[in-house]
mmCIF file of C-alpha atoms in Angstrom:
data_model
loop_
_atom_site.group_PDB
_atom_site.id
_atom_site.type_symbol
_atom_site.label_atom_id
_atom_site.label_comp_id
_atom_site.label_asym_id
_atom_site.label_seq_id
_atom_site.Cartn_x
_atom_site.Cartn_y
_atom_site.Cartn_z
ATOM 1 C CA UNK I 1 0.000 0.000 0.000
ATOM 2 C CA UNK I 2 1.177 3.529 -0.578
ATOM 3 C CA UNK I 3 1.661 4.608 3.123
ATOM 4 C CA UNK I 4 3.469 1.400 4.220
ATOM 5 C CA UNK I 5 6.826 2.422 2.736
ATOM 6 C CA UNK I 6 6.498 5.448 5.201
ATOM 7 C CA UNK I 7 5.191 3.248 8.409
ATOM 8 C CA UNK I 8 9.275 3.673 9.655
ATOM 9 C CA UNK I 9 11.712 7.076 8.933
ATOM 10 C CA UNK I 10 14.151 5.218 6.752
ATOM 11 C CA UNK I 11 16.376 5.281 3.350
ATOM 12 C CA UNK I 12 13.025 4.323 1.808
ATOM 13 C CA UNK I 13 10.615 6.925 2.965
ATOM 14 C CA UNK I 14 13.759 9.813 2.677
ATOM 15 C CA UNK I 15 14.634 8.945 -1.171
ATOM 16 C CA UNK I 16 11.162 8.569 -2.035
ATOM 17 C CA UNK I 17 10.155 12.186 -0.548
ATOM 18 C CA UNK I 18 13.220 13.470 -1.916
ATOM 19 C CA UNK I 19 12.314 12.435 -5.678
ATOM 20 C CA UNK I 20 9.136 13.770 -5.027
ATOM 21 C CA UNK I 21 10.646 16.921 -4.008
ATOM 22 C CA UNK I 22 12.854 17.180 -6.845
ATOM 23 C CA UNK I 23 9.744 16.162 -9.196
ATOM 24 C CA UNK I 24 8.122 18.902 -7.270
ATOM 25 C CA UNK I 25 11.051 21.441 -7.947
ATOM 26 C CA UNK I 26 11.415 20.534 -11.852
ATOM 27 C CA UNK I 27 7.971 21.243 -12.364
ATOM 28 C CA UNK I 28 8.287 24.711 -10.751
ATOM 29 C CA UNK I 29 10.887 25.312 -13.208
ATOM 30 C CA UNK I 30 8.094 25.168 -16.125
ATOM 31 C CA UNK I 31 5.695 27.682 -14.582
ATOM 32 C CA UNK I 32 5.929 31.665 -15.203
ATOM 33 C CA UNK I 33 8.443 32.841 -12.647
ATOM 34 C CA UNK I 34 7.828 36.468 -11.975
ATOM 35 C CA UNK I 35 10.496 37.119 -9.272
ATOM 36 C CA UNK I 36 13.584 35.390 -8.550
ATOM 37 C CA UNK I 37 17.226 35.911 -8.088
ATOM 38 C CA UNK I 38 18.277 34.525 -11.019
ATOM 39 C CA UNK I 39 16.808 33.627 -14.888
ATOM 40 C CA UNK I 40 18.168 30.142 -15.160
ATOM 41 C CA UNK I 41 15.453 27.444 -14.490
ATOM 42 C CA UNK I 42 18.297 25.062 -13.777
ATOM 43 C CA UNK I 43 19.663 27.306 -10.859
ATOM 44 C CA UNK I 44 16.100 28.405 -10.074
ATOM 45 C CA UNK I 45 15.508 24.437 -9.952
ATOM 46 C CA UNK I 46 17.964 24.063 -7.257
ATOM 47 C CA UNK I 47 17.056 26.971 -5.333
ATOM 48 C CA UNK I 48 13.773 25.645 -5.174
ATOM 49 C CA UNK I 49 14.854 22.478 -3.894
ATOM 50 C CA UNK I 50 16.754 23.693 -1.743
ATOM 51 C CA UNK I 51 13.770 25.290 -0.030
ATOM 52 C CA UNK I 52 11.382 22.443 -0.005
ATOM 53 C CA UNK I 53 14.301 20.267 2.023
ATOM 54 C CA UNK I 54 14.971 23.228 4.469
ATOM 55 C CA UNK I 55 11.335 23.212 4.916
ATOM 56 C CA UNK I 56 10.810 19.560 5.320
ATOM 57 C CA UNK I 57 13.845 19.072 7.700
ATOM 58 C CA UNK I 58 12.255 21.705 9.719
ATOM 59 C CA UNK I 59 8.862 20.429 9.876
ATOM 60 C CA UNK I 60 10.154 16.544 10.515
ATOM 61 C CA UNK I 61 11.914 18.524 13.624
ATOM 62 C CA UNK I 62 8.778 19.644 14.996
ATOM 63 C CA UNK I 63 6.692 16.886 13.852
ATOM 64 C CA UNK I 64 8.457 13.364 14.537
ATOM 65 C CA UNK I 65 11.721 14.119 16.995
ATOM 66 C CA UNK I 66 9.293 16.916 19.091
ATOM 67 C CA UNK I 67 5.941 15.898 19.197
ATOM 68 C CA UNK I 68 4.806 12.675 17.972
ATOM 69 C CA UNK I 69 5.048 10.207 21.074
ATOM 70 C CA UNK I 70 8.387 8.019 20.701
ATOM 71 C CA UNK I 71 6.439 4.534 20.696
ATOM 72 C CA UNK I 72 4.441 5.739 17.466
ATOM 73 C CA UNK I 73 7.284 7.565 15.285
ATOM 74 C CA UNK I 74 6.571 7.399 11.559
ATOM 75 C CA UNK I 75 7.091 9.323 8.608
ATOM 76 C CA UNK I 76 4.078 10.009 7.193
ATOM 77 C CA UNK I 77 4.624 13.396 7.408
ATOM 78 C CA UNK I 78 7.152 12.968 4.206
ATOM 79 C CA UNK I 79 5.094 12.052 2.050
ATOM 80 C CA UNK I 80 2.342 14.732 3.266
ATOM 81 C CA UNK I 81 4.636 17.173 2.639
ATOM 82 C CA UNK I 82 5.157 16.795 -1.211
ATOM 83 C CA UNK I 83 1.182 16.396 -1.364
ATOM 84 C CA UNK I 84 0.283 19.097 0.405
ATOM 85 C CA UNK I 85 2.715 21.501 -1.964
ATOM 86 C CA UNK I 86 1.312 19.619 -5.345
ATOM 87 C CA UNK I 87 -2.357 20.592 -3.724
ATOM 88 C CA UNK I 88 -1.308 24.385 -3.935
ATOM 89 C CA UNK I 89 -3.356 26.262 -7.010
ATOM 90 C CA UNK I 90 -0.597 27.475 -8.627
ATOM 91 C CA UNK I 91 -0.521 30.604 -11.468
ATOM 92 C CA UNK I 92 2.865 31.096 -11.441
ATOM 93 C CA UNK I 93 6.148 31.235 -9.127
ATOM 94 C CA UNK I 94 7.270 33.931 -6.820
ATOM 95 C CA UNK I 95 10.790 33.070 -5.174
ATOM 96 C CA UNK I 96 10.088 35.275 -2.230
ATOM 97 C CA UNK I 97 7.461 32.947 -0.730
ATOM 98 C CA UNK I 98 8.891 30.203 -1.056
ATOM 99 C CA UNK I 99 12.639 31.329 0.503
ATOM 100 C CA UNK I 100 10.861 33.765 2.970
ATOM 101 C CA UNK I 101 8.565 30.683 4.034
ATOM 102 C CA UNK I 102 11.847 28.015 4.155
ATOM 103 C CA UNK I 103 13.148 30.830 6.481
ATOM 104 C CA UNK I 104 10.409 31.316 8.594
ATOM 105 C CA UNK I 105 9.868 27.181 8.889
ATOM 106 C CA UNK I 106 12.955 26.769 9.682
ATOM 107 C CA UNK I 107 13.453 30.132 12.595
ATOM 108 C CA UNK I 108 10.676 27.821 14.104
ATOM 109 C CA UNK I 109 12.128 24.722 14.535
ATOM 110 C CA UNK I 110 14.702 26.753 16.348
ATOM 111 C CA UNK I 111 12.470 28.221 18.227
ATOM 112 C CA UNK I 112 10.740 24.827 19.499
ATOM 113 C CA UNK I 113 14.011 24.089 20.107
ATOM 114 C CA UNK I 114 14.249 26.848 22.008
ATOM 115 C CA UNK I 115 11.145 26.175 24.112
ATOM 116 C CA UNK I 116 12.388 22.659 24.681
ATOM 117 C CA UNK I 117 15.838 22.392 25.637
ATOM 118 C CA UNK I 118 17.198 23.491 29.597
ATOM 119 C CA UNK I 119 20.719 23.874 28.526
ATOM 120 C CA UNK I 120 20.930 28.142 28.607
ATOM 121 C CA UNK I 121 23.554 28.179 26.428
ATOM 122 C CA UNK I 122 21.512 25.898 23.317
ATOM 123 C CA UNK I 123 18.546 28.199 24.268
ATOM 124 C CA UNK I 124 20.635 31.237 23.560
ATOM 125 C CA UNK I 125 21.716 29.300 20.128
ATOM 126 C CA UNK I 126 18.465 28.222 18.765
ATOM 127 C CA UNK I 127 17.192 31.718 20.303
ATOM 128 C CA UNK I 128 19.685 33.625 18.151
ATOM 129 C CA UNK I 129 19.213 31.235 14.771
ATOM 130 C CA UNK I 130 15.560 31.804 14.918
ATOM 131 C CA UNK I 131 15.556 35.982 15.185
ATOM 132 C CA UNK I 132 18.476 36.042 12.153
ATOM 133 C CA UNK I 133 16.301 33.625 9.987
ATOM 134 C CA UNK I 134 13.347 35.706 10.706
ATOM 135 C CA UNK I 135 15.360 38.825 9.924
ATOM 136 C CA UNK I 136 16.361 36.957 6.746
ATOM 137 C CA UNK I 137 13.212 36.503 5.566
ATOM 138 C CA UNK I 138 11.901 40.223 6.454
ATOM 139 C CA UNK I 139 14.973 41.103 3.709
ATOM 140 C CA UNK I 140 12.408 39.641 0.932
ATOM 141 C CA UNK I 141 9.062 40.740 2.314
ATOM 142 C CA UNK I 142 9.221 43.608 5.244
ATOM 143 C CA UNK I 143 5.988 42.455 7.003
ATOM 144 C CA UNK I 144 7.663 39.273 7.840
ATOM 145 C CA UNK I 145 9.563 40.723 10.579
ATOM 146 C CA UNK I 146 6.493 40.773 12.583
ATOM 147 C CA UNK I 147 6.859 37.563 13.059
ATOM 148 C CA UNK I 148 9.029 38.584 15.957
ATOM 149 C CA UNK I 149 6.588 39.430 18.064
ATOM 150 C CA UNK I 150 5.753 35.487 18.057
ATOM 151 C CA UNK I 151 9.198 34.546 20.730
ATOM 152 C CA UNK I 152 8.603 37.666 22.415
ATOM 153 C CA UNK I 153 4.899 36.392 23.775
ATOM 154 C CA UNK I 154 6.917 33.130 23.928
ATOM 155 C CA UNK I 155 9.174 34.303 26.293
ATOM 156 C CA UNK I 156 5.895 36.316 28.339
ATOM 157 C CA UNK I 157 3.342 33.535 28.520
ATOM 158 C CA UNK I 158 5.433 30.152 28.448
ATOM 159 C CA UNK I 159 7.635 28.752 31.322
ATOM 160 C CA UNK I 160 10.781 30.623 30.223
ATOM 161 C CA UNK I 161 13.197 32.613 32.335
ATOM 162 C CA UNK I 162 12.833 35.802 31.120
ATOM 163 C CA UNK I 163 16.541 37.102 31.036
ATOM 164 C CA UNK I 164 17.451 40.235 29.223
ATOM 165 C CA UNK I 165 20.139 38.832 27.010
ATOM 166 C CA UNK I 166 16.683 37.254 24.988
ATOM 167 C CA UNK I 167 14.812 40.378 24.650
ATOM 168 C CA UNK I 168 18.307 42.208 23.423
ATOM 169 C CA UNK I 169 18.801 39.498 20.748
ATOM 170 C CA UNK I 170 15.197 39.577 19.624
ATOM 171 C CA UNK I 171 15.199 43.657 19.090
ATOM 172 C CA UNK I 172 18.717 44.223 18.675
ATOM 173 C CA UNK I 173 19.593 42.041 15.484
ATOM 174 C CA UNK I 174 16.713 43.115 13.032
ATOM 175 C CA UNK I 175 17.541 46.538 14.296
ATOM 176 C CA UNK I 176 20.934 46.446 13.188
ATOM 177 C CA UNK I 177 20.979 44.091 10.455
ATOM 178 C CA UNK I 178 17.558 45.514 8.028
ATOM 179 C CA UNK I 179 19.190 48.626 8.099
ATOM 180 C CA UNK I 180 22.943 48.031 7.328
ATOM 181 C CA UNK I 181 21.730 45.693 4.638
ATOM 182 C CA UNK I 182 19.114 48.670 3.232
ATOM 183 C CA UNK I 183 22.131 51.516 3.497
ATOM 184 C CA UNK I 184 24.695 49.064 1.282
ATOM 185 C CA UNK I 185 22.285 47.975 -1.343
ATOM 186 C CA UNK I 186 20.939 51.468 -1.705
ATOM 187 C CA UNK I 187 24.545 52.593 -2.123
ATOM 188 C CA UNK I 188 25.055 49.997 -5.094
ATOM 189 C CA UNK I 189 21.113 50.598 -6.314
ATOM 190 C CA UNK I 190 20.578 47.546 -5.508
ATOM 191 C CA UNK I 191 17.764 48.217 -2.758
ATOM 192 C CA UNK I 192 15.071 47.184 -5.779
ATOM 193 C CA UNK I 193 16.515 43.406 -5.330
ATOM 194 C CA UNK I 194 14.958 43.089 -1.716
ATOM 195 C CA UNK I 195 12.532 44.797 0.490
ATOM 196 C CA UNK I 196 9.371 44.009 -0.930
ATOM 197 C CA UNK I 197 6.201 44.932 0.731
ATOM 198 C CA UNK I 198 2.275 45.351 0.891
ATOM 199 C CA UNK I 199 1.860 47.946 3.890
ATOM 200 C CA UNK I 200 5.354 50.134 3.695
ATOM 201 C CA UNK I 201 6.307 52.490 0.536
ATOM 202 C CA UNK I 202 9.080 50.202 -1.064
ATOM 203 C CA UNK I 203 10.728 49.986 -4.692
ATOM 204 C CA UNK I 204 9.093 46.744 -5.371
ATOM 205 C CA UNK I 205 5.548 47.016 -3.387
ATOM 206 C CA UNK I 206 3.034 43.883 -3.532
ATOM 207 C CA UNK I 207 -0.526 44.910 -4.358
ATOM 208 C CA UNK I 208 -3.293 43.933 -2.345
ATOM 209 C CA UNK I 209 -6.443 43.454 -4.198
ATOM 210 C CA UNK I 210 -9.271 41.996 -2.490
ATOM 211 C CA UNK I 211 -11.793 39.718 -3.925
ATOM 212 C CA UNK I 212 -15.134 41.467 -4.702
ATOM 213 C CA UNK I 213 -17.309 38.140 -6.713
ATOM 214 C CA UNK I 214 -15.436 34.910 -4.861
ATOM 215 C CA UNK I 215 -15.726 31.796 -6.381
ATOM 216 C CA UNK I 216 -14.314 28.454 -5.692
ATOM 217 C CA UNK I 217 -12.104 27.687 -8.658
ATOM 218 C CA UNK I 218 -11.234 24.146 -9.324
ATOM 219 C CA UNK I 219 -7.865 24.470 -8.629
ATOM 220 C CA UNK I 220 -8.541 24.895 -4.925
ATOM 221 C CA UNK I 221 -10.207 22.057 -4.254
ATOM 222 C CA UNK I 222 -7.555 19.978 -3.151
ATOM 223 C CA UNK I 223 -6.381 22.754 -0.963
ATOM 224 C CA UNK I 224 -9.881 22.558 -0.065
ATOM 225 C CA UNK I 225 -9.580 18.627 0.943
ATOM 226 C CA UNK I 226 -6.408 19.299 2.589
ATOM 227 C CA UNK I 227 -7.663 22.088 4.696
ATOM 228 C CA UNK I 228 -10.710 19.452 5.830
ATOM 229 C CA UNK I 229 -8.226 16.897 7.145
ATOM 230 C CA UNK I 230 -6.404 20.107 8.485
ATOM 231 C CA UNK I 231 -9.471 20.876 10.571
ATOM 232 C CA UNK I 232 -9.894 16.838 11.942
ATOM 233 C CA UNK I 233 -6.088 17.547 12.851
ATOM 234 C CA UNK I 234 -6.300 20.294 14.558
ATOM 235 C CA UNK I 235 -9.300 18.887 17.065
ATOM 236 C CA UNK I 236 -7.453 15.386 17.625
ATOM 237 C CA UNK I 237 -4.092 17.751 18.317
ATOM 238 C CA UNK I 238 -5.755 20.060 20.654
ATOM 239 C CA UNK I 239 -7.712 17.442 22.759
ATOM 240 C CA UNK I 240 -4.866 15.265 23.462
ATOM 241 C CA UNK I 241 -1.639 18.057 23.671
ATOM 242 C CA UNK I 242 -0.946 17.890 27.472
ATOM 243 C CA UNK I 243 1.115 20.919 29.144
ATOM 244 C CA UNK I 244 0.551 24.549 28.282
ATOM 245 C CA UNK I 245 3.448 25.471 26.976
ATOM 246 C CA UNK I 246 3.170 22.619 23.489
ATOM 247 C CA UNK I 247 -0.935 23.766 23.624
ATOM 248 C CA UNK I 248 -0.129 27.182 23.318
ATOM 249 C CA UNK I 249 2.634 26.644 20.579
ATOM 250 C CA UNK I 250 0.019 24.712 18.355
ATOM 251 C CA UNK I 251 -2.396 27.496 19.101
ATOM 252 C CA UNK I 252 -0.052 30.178 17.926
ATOM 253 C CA UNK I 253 0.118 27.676 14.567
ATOM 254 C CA UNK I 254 -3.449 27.892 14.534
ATOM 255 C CA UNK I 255 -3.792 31.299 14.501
ATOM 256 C CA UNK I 256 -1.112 31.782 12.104
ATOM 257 C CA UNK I 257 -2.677 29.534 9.762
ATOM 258 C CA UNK I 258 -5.932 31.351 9.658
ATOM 259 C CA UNK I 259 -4.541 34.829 9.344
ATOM 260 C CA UNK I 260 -2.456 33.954 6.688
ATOM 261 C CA UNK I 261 -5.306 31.711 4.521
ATOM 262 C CA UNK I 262 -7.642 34.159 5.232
ATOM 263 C CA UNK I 263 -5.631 37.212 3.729
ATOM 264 C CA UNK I 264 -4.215 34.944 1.086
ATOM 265 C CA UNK I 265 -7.892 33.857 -0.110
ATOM 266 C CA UNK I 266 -9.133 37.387 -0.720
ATOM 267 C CA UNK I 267 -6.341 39.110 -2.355
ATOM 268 C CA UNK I 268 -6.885 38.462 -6.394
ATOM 269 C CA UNK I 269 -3.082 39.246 -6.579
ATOM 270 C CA UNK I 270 -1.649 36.267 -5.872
ATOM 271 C CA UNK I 271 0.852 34.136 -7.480
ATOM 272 C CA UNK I 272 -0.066 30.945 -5.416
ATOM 273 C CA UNK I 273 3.509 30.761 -4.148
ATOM 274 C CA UNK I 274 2.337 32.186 -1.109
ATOM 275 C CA UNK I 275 0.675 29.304 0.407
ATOM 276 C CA UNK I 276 3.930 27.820 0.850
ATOM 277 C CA UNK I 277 3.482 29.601 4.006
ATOM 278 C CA UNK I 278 0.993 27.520 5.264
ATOM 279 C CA UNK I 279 3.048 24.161 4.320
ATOM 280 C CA UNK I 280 4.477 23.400 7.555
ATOM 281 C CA UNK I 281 1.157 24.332 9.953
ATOM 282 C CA UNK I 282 -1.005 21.731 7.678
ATOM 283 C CA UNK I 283 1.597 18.666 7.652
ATOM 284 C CA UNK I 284 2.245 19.232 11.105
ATOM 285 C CA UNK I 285 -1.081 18.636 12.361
ATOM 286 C CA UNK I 286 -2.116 16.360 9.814
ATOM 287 C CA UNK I 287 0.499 14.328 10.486
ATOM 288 C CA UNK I 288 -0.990 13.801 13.940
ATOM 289 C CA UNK I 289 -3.620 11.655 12.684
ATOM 290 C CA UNK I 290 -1.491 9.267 12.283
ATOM 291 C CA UNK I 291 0.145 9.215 15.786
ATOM 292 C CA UNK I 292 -3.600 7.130 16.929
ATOM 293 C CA UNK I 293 -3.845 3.585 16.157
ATOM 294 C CA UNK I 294 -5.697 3.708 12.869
ATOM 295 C CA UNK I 295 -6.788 1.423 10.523
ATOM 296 C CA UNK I 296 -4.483 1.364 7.207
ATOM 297 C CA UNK I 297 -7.629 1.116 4.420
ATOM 298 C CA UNK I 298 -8.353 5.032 6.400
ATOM 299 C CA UNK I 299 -4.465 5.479 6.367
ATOM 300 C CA UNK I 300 -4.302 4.558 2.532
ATOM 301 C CA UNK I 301 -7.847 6.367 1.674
ATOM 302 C CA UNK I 302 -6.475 9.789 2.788
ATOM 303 C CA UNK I 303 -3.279 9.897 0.802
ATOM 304 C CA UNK I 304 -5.030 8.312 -2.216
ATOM 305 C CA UNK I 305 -7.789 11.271 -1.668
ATOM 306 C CA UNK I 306 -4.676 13.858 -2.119
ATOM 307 C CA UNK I 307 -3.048 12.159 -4.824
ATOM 308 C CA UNK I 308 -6.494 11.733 -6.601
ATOM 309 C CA UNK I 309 -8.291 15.496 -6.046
ATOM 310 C CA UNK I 310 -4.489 16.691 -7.638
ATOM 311 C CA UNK I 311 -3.852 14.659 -10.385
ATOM 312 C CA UNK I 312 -7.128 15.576 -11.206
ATOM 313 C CA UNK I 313 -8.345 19.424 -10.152
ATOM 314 C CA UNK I 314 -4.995 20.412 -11.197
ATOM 315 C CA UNK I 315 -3.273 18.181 -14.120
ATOM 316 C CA UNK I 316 -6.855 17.203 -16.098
ATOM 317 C CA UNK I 317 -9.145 19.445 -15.696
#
């Protein structure tokens, strides 16, 4: 059956996510790019790919070595993963999504990390790697340094010494960093390359149109279907979490999820890239389906339900 191969995280279920992945990444590569770094689809190719794995290292971090209970670790969540992206409605690619989402995925793997380790100096570590990969990510889209304010309620409402060093790395490196970076590229006109943005007066701002006659285009249906099993997820996650501190991480994910979709859905300007940024939240909770004992024809009928709604919402018709 097709989830058996991923019953156990080993050389199987990696190559086989990886070839997906790449499979994933070539056919990126034949859609309309409208902003990238470079104007080779080979290099664009790898960049891509690139992505995806930062992405799913991060969310098999969070998923199977942080939250899924160590007598029921699989690796379904690998094969998720590549489904979840193929479910995306695509139009055409925008590079900043998808590096600003590997960055943001990845600054919060560090920051579970963060949450979950007692050694001071690791927390300091993952602490720091999480606010520069955030700041990273702000470079390509301004609004994502926002995301900031997620460690700093961290650090208020969870059961975290709240030392000073923390709140000086959180404030201090975007504060010095975004504007070096701004002053140098300006200097070598440059400053067009990054720094795009919806709210702030930019060289490159994104538009924000919103939806005035919404209707539910093909193409999202198996978003649609993944977003269902989302919702089962998230209810199954929620009920049998225990501690604060993981409940109140998942609920951050929750929220995020929502107030991303939601402004995603009814903006007409979108490339479709941007739902990358919603990749990790729905494999991560999916994926906790399949902590329970359940039977494999309901295993099997969910990932054939994926493959099926996007081989044929978004290859046929």
């Amino acid at each position: 059956m097709i989830a058996k191969a991923f019953q156990k995280f080993n050389y199987t279920s990696l190559i086989t996510s990886t070839i997906l992945l790449l499979g994933i990444s070539y056919y990126y590569t034949t859609l309309d790019i409208i902003w990238s770094f470079f104007e080779s689809k080979i290099l664009n190719g790898i960049v891509v790919f690139g992505a995806l794995m930062l992405t799913i290292y991060s969310i098999d971090t969070v998923t199977r070595q942080l939250t899924i209970e160590r007598t029921n670790r699989n690796a379904y969540h690998l094969l998720l993963y590549p489904l979840v992206i193929f479910s995306f409605p695509l139009e055409s690619i925008d590079m900043r999504f998808i590096l600003g989402s590997a960055a943001i995925w990845s600054a919060w793997r560090n920051t579970r990390l963060f949450v979950e380790t007692t050694n001071n100096q690791e927390k300091t570590k993952r602490l720091l790697d999480a606010v520069l990969l955030i700041t990273i990510s702000s470079l390509l889209i301004l609004e994502n340094i926002f995301l900031l304010i997620v460690p700093i309620i961290i650090l208020y409402l969870g059961n975290i010494k709240r030392d000073v060093k923390y709140f000086i790395i959180i404030t201090g490196i975007p504060i010095i960093t975004i504007p070096a970076i701004y002053i140098i590229l300006s200097f070598l006109n440059l400053d067009s390359i990054l720094f795009s943005s919806y709210l702030f007066k930019t060289s490159d701002t994104l538009e924000i149109s919103m939806v005035t006659n919404f209707r539910v285009q093909f193409s999202f249906l198996p978003l649609i279907l993944v977003i269902f099993y989302f919702l089962i997820a998230v209810v199954i996650k929620l009920r049998k979490t225990a501690g604060f501190q993981r409940r109140f991480l998942d609920i951050i994910g929750v929220l995020f999820f929502f107030s991303f979709l939601t402004f995603f859905m009814i903006n007409q300007k979108i490339s479709g890239s941007e739902f990358h940024y919603i990749s990790l939240i729905l494999v991560y909770f999916i994926a906790q389906i399949f902590t329970s004992k359940i039977n494999s024809i309901y295993l099997n009928l969910i990932f054939m339900s994926l493959i099926a709604s996007t081989i044929i919402f978004n290859f046929i018709i």
